[in-house]
Tab-separated table of C-alpha atoms in Angstrom:
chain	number	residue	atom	x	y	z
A	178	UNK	CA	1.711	-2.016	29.091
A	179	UNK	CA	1.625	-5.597	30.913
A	180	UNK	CA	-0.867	-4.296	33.679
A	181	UNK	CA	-2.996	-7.113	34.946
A	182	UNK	CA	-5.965	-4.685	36.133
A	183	UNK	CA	-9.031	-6.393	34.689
A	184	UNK	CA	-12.135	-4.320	32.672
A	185	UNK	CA	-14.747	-4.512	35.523
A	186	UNK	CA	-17.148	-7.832	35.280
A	187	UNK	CA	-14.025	-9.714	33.936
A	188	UNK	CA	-11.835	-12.050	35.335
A	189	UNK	CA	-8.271	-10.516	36.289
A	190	UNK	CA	-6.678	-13.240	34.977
A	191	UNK	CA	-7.862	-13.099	31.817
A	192	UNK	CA	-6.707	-9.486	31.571
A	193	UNK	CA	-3.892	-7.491	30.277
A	194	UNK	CA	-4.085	-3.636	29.917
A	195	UNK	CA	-4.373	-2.936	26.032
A	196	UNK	CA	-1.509	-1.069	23.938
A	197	UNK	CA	-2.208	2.455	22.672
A	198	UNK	CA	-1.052	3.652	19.421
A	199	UNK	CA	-1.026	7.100	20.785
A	200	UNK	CA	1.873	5.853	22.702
A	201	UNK	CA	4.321	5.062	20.482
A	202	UNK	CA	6.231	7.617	18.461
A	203	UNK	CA	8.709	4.936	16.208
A	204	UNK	CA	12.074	6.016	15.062
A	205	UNK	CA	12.520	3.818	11.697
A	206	UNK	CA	15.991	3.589	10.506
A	207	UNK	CA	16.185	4.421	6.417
A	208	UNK	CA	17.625	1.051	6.266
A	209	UNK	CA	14.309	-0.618	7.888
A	210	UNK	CA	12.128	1.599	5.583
A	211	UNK	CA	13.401	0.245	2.469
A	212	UNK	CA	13.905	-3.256	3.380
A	213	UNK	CA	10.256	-3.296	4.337
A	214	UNK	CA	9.439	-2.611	0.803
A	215	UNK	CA	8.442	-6.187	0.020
A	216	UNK	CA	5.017	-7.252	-0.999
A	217	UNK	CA	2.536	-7.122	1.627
A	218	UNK	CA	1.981	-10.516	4.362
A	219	UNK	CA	-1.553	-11.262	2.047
A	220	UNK	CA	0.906	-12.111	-1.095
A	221	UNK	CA	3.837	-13.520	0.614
A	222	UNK	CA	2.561	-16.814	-0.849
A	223	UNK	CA	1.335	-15.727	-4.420
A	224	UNK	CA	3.560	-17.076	-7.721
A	225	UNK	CA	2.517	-17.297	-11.139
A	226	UNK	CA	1.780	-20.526	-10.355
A	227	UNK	CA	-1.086	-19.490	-7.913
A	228	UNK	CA	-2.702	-16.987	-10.526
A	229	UNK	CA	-5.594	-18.832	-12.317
A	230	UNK	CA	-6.009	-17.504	-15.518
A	231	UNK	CA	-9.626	-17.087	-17.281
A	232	UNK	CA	-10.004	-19.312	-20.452
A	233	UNK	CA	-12.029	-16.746	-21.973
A	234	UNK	CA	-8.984	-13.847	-21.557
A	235	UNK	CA	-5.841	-14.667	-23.508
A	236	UNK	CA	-4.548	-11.844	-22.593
A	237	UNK	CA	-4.111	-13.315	-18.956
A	238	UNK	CA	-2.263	-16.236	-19.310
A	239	UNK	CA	-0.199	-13.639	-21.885
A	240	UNK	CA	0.227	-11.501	-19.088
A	241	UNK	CA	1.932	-14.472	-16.949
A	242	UNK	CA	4.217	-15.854	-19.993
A	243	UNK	CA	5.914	-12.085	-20.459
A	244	UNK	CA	6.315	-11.735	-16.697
A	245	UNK	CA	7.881	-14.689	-16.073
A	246	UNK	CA	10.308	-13.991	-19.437
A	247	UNK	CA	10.862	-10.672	-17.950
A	248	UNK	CA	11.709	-12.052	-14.508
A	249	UNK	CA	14.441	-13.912	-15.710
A	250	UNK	CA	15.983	-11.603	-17.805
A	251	UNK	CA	16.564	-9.666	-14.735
A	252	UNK	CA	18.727	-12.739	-13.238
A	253	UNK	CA	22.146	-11.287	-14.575
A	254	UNK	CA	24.505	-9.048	-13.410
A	255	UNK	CA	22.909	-5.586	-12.460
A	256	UNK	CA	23.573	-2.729	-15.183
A	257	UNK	CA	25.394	-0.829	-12.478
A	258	UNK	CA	27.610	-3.362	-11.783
A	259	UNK	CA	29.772	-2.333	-8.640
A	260	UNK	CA	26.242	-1.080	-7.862
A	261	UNK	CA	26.158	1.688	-5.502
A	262	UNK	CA	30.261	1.785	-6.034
A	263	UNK	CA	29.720	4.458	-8.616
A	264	UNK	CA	28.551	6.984	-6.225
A	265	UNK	CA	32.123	7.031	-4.821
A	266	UNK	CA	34.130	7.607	-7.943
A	267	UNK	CA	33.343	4.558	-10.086
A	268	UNK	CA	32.741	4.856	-13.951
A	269	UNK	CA	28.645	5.105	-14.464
A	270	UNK	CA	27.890	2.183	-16.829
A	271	UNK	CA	25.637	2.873	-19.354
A	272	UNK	CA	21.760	2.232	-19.586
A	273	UNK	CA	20.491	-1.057	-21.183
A	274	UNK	CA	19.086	-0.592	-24.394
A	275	UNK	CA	15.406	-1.665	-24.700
A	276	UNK	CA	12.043	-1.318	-22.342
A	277	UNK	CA	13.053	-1.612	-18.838
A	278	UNK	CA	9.773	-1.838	-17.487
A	279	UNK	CA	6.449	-3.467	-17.455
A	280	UNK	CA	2.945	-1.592	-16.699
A	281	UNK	CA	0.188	-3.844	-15.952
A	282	UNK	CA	-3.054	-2.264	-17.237
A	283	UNK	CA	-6.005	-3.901	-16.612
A	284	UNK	CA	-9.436	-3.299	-14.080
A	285	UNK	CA	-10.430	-4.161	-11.083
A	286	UNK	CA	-10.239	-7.346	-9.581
A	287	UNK	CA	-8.075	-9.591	-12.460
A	288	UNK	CA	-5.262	-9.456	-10.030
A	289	UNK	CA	-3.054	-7.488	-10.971
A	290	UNK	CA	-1.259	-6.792	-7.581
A	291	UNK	CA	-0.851	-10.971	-7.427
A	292	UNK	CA	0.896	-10.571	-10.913
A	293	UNK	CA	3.128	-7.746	-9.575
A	294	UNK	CA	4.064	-9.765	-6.348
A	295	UNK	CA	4.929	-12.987	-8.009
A	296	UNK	CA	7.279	-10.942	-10.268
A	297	UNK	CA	8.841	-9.646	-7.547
A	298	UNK	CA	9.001	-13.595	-6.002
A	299	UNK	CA	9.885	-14.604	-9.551
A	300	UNK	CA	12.734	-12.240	-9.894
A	301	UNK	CA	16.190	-13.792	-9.263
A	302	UNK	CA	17.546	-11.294	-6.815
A	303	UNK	CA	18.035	-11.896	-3.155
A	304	UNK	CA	15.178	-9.498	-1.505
A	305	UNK	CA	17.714	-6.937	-0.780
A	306	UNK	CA	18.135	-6.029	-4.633
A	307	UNK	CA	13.972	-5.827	-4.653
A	308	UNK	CA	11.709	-3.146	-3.633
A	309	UNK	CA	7.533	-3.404	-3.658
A	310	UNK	CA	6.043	-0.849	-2.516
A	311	UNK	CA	2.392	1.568	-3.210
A	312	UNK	CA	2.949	4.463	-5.052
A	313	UNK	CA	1.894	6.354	-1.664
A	314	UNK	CA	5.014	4.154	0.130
A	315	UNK	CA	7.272	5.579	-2.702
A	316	UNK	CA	6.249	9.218	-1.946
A	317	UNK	CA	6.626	8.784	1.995
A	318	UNK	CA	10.443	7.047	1.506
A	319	UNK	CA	11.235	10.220	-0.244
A	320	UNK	CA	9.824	12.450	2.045
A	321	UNK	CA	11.239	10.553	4.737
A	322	UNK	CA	15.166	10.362	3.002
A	323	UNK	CA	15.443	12.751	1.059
A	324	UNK	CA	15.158	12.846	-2.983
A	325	UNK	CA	19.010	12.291	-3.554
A	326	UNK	CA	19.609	10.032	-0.806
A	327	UNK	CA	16.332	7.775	-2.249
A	328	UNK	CA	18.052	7.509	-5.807
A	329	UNK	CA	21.732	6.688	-4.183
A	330	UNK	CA	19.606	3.510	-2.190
A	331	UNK	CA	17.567	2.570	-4.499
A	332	UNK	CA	19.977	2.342	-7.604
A	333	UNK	CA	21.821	-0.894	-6.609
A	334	UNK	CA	18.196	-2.930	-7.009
A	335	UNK	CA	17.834	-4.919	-9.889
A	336	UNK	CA	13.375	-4.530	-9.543
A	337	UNK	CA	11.448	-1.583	-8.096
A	338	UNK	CA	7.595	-3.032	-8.417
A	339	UNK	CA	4.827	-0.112	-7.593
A	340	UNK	CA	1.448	-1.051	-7.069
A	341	UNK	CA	-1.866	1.544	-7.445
A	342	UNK	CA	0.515	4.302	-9.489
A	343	UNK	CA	-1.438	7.749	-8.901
A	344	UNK	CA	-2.089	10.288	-10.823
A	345	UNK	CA	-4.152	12.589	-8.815
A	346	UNK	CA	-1.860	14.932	-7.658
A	347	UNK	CA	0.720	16.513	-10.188
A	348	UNK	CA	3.528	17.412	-7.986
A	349	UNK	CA	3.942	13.692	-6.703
A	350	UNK	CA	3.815	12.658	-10.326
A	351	UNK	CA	6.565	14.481	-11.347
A	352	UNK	CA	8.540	13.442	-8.390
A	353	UNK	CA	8.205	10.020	-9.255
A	354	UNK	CA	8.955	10.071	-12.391
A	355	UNK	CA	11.879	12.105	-12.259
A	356	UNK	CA	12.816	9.404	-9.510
A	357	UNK	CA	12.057	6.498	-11.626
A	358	UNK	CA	14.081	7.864	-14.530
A	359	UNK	CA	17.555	8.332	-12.502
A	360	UNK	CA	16.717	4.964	-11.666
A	361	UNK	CA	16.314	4.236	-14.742
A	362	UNK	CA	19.506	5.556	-15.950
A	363	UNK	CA	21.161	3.210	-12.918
A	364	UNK	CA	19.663	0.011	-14.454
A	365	UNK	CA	17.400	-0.639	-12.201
A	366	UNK	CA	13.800	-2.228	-13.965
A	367	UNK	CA	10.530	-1.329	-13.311
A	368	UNK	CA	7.380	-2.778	-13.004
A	369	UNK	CA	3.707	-1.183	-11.992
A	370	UNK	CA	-0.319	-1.201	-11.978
A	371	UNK	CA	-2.369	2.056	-11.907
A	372	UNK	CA	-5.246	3.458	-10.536
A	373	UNK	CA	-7.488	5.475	-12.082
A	374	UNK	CA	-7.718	9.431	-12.885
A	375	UNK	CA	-10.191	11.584	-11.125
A	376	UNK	CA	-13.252	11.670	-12.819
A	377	UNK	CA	-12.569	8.031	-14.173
A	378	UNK	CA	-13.843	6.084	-10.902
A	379	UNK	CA	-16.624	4.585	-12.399
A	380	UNK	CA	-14.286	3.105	-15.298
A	381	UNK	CA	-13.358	-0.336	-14.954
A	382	UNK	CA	-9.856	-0.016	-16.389
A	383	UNK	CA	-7.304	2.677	-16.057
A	384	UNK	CA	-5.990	3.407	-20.080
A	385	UNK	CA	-2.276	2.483	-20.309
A	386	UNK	CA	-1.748	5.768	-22.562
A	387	UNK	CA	-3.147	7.838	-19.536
A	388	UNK	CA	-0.740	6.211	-17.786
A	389	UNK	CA	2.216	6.635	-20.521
A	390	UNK	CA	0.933	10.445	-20.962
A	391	UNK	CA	1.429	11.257	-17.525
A	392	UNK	CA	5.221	9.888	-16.425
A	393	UNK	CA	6.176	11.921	-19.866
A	394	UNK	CA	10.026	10.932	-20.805
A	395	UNK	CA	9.158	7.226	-19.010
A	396	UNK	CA	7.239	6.019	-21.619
A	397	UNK	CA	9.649	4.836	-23.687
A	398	UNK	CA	11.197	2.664	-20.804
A	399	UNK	CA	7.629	1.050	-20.085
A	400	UNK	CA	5.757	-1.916	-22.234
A	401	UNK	CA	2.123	-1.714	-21.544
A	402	UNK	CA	0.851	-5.125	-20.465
A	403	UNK	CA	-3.160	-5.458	-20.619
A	404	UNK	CA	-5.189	-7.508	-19.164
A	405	UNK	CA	-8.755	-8.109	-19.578
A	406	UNK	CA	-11.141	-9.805	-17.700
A	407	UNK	CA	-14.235	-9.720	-14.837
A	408	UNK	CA	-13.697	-8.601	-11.157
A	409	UNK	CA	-12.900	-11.209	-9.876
A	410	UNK	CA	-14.164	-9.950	-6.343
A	411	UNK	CA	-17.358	-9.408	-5.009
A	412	UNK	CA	-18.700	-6.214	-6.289
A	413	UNK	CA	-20.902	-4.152	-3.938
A	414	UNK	CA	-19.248	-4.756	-0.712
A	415	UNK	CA	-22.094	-5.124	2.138
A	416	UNK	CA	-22.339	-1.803	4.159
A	417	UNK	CA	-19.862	-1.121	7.144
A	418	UNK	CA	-21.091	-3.095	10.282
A	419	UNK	CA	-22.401	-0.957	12.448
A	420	UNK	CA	-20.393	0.006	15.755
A	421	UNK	CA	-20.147	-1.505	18.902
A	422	UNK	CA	-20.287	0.017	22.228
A	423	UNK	CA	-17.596	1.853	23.704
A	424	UNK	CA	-17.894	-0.544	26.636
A	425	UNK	CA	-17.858	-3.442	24.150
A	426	UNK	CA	-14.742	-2.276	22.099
A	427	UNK	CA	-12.908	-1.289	25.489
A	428	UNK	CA	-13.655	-4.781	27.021
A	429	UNK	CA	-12.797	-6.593	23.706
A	430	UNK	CA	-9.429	-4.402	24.026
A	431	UNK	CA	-8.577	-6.073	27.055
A	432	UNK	CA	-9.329	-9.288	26.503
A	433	UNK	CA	-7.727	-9.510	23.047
A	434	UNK	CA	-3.624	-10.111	22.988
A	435	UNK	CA	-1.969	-7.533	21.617
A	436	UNK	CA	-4.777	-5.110	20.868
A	437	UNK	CA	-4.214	-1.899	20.717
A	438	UNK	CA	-7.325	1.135	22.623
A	439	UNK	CA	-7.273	4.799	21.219
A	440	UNK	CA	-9.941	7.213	21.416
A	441	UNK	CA	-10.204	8.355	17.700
A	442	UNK	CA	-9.639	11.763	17.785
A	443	UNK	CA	-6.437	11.544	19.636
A	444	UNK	CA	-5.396	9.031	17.112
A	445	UNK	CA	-6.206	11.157	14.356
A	446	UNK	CA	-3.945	14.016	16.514
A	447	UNK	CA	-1.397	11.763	16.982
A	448	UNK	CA	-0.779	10.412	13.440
A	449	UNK	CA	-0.298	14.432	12.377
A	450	UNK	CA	2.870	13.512	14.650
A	451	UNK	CA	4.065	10.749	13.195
A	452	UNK	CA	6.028	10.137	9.437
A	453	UNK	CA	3.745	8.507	7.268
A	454	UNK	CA	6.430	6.344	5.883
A	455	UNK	CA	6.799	5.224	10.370
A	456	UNK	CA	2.742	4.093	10.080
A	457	UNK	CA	3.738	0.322	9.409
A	458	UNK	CA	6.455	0.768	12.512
A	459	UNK	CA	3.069	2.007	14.484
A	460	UNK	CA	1.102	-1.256	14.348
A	461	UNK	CA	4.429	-3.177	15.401
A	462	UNK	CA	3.106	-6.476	17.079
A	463	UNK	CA	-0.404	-5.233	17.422
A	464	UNK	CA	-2.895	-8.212	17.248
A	465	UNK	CA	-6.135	-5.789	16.762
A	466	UNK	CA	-6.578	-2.237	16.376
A	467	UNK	CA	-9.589	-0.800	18.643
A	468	UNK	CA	-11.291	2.834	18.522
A	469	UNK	CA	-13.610	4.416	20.742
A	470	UNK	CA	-15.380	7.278	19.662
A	471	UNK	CA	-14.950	7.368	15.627
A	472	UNK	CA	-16.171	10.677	14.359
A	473	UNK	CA	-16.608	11.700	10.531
A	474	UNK	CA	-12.645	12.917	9.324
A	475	UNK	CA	-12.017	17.156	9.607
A	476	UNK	CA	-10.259	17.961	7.158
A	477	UNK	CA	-8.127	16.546	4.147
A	478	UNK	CA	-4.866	16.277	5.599
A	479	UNK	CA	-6.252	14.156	8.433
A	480	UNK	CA	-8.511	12.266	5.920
A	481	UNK	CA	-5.392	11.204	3.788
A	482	UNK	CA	-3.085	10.365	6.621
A	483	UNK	CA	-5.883	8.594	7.509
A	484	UNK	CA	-5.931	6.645	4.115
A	485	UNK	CA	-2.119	5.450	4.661
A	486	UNK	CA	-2.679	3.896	7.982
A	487	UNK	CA	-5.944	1.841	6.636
A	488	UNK	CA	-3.118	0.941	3.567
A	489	UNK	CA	-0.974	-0.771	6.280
A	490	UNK	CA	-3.553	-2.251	8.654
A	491	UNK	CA	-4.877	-3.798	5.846
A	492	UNK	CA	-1.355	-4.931	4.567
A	493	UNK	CA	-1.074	-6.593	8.170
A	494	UNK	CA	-4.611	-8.308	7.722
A	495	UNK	CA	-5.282	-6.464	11.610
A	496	UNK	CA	-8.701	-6.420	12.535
A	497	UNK	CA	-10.149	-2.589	13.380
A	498	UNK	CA	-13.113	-3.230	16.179
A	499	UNK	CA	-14.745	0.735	16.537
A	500	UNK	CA	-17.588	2.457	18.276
A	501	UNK	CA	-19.100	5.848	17.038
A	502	UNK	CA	-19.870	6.537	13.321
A	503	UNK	CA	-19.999	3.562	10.937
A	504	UNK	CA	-16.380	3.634	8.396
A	505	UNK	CA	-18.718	4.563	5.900
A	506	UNK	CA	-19.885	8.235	7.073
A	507	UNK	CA	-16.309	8.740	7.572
A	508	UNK	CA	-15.623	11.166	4.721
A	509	UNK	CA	-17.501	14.065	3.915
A	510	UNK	CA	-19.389	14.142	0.514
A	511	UNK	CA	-17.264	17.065	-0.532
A	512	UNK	CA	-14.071	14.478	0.084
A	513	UNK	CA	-16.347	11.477	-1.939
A	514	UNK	CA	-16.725	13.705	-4.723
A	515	UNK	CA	-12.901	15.687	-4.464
A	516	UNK	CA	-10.066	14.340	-6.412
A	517	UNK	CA	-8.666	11.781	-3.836
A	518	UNK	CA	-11.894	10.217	-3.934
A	519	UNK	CA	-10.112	7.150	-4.545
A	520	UNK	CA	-8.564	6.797	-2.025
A	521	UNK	CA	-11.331	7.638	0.439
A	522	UNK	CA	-13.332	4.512	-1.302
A	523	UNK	CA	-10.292	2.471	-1.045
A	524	UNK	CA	-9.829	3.105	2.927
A	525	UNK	CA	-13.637	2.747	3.429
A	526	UNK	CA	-13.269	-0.337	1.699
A	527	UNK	CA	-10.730	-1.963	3.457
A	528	UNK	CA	-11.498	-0.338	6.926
A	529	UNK	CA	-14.917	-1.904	6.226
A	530	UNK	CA	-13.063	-5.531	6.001
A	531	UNK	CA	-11.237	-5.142	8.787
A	532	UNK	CA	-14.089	-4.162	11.064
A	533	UNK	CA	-15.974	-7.822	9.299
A	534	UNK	CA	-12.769	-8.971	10.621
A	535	UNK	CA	-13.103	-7.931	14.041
A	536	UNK	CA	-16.346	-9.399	14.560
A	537	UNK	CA	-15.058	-12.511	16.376
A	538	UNK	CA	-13.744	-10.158	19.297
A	539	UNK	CA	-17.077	-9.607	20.685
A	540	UNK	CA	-18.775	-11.208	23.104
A	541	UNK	CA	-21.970	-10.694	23.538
């Protein structure tokens, strides 16, 4: 919408109708879906390079050494050769001997996610033999093309890289892994971090034989990389701000380029219409994301759809201006203390940023 009706007691000419996320229903091509699969915009410029190790972990500057040597043995040819040529006919070459994959195992906050983006940068491969994606991304491509159709377009790539592997819900588990080991068998290596079990969230560090115990048969292709060290971030996040106005967020909206108005509850509707794996396509070219009305989340379906959009506003750095409940009441305790508590923390988290983010949109 390009309307120039103004928000009454501004000028018209400073005013453009906001976007509404409610509005668009994207059709993403499987093509688009996996070449998005590259590290998010916040590490576009991280390298080895960038990551500062701690003198007082080894194990860090360790960490960088065996990625880098693992990078470039991934600059020859590609194990499958003719690549996706075998699926017409061509003779399946075999599987390289040897760990195929790295797991970075480490807590909160050494930066791991940095390490597993400047792999992928470090990796010889033009971008279209790469894929980075969240272990939540991985799920939604498959849902999205189909298990066979994800192994066929994924098995030319010479690196899949998944960050925040999860282990809280069997049946994805077992997807994955039985995804990861046809890649496997196609050549292609792997890298990823973890997050922790339920009833671990207080842990600082996610155990690398959790990790090994869980994919089962991967193991073997996987060499557990630790990585010690302090957060690195600043623990105890300050408390969600608290909400604006509606009038505030609606006026904001309409003097902000490119933001985006929803009432929250017809967002929350809406996204129950829309692909998971299409929630990146969603926030297309939207400057700032603002919400009237936010109400604590119904139910668990809603609450982790809800989890996957925070994932990509975040990704995009967009700022989330709201009115209603704080991000913080969002969940209910019985979510807080459920097994996808995780994830609820994570979007609270990151919601929370965003809305620090949004701050500058106000005038008072």
């Amino acid at each position: 919408m390009s309307s120039s009706t103004a928000f009454p007691g501004q000028s018209p000419l400073a005013e453009t109708a906001p976007l509404s996320l409610c509005a668009r229903e994207p059709h993403v091509p499987a093509d688009r879906l996996v070449a998005e699969m590259v590290p998010p915009p916040r590490f576009d410029s991280v390298r080895f390079d960038t990551y500062v190790p701690d003198p007082n972990q080894p194990s860090q500057s360790e960490a960088v050494t065996v990625l880098s040597g693992f990078a470039a043995g991934l600059g020859g040819s590609h194990a499958t050769g003719a690549g996706r040529r075998k699926w017409f006919g061509g003779k399946k070459p075999a599987a390289p001997a040897g760990p195929r994959g790295v797991y970075l195992d480490g807590g909160y906050g050494v930066g791991k996610t940095h390490l597993l983006a400047s792999l992928w940068h470090a990796t010889p491969a033009e971008p279209a033999l790469k894929a980075f994606g969240t272990f939540v991304e991985l799920t939604n491509l498959v849902g999205a093309l189909g298990f066979q159709q994800t192994v066929r377009t994924l098995s030319g790539h010479r690196l899949l890289c998944i960050d925040e592997f999860e282990l809280d819900d069997p049946g994805d588990t077992v997807l994955v892994s039985s995804l990861l080991s046809r890649l496997v068998e196609n050549g292609v290596a792997l890298a990823a971090t973890s997050n922790t079990l339920p009833g671990k969230l207080g842990e600082g560090r996610f155990a690398a034989a959790d990790f090994l115990r869980e994919i089962q048969g991967l193991s073997s292709h996987f060499r557990p990389l630790r990585i010690d060290g302090e957060d690195y971030r600043h623990r105890g996040l300050p408390e969600a701000p608290a909400p604006y106005a509606d009038e505030q967020v609606t006026r904001a909206a309409y003097a902000t380029p490119g933001a985006s108005l929803d009432d929250f509850p017809g967002l929350l509707a809406h996204l129950a219409k829309v692909h998971p794996s299409r929630y990146g396509a969603l926030t297309d070219d939207i400057g700032a994301v603002c919400l009237t009305g936010v109400t604590a989340v119904p139910d668990q379906s809603t609450a982790l759809r809800l989890v996957v959009l925070a994932d990509r506003l975040y990704d995009r750095e967009v700022p989330v201006l709201a009115s209603g409940l704080p991000f913080d009441r969002l969940f209910s305790d019985e979510m807080l203390n459920g097994g996808y508590r995780k994830k609820y923390f994570r979007a609270i988290s990151r919601l929370t940023a965003l809305a620090r983010d949004a701050k500058g949109l106000v005038t008072q």
